XYZ file of C-alpha atoms in Angstrom:
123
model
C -5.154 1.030 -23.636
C -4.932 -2.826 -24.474
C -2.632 -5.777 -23.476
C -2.526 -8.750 -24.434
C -0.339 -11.337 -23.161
C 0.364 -14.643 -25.453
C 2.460 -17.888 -26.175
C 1.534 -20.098 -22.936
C 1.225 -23.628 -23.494
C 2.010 -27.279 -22.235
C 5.719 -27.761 -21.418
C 8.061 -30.215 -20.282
C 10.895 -29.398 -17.250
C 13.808 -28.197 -19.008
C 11.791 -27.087 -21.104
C 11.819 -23.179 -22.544
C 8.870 -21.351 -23.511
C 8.227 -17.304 -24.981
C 5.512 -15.231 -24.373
C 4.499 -12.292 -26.041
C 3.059 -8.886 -24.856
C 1.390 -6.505 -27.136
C 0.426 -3.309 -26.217
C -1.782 -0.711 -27.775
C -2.844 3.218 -26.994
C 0.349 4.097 -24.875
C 2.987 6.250 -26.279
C 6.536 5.031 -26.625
C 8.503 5.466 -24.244
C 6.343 6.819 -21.598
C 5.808 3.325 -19.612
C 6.868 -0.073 -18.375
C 5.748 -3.480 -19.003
C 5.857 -5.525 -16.071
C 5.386 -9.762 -15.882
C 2.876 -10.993 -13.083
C 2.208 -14.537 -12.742
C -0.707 -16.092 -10.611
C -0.085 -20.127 -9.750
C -3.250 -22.053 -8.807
C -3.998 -20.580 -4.976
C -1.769 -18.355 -4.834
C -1.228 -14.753 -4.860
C -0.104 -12.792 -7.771
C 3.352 -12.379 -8.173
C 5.555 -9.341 -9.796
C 8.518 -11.710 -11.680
C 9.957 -9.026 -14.328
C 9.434 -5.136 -15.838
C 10.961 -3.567 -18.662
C 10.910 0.192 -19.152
C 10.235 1.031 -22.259
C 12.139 3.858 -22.771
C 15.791 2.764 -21.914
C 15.004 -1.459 -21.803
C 16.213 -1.784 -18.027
C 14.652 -4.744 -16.507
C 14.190 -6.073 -13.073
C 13.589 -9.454 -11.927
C 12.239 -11.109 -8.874
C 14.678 -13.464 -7.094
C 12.319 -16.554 -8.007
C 13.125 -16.473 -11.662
C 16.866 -14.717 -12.075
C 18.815 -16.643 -14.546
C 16.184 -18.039 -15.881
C 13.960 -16.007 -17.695
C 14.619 -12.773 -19.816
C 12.125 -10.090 -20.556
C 13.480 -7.488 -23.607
C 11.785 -5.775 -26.604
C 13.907 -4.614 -29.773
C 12.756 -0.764 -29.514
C 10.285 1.436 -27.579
C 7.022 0.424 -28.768
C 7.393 -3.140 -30.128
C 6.301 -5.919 -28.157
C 7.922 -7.381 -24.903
C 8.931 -10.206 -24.986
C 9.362 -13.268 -21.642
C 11.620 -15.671 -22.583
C 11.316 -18.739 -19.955
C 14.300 -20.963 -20.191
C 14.966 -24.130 -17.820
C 11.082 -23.979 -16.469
C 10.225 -26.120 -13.504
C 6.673 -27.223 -12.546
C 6.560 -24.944 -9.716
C 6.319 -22.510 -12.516
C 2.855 -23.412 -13.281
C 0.862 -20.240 -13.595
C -1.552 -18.057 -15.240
C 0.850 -15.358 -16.695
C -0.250 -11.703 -17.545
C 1.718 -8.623 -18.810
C 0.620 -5.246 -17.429
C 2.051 -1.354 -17.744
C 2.290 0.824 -15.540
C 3.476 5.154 -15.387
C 6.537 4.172 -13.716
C 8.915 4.387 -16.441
C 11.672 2.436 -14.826
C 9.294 -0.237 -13.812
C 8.486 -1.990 -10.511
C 7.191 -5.574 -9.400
C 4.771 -4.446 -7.443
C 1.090 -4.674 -8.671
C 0.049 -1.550 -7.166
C 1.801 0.420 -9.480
C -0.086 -0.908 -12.776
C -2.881 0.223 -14.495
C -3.089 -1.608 -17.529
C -3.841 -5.696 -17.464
C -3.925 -7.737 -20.501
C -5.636 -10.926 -19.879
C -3.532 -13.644 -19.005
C -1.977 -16.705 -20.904
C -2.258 -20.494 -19.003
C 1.882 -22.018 -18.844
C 1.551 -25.753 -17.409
C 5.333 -27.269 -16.894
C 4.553 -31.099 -16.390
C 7.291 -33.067 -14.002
C-alpha cells in the first residue's frame, strides 16, 4: 500500500489551497482516507476522513466550514480543499487510510501514511 499526499505550498490568509491524496494497493471501497496535519511542535492532529465506499466525511471542529475533503468515486483520489486558510494553519499535512470504512480522526486507527506535504499560510 502507498500514499502520497500533494499540492502544499506558500499561501497568503484568505488564501485557498488543494491537496491531493493518491492511493495505491487498497481495494475500492474497503477503506477511509483520513487528513492529519502536524504544525511545528505540536502534536498530530486528525482534521478530516472520507470513507471510500459511501463519501461520508467527518471533520474536526478546528477546520468546519472551511475545508472540504471529497473524491468523485471509490478509488480516485481524495481530495482537501482548504478555503479561507489562516496562519495558524501552518502544518506539515499527510493523508493516511485506515480499515475503518466510515473513517475516524483518530491516528490510532490508520495503517497506511503517505509522506506529508509542507502548507505555510503567511500573515
Amino acid at each position: 500500500v502507498q500514499l502520497q499526499a500533494s499540492g502544499g505550498g506558500l499561501v497568503r490568509t484568505g488564501d485557498s489551497l488543494k491537496l491531493s491524496c493518491t492511493a495505491s494497493g487498497l481495494l475500492a471501497g474497503s477503506y477511509a482516507i483520513g487528513w492529519f496535519r502536524q504544525a511545528p511542535g505540536k502534536g498530530r492532529e486528525g482534521i478530516s476522513s472520507i470513507s471510500d465506499r459511501t463519501g461520508e466525511t467527518l471533520y474536526a471542529d478546528s477546520i468546519k466550514g472551511r475545508f472540504t475533503t471529497f473524491r468523485d468515486k471509490p478509488g480516485d483520489t481524495v481530495y482537501l480543499q482548504m478555503d479561507s486558510l489562516k496562519p495558524e494553519d501552518t502544518a506539515v499535512y499527510f493523508c493516511a487510510a485506515t480499515g475503518m470504512v466510515h473513517g475516524a480522526l483518530s491516528s490510532l486507527y490508520y495503517d497506511y501514511w503517505g509522506q506529508g506535504t509542507l502548507v505555510t499560510v503567511s500573515s
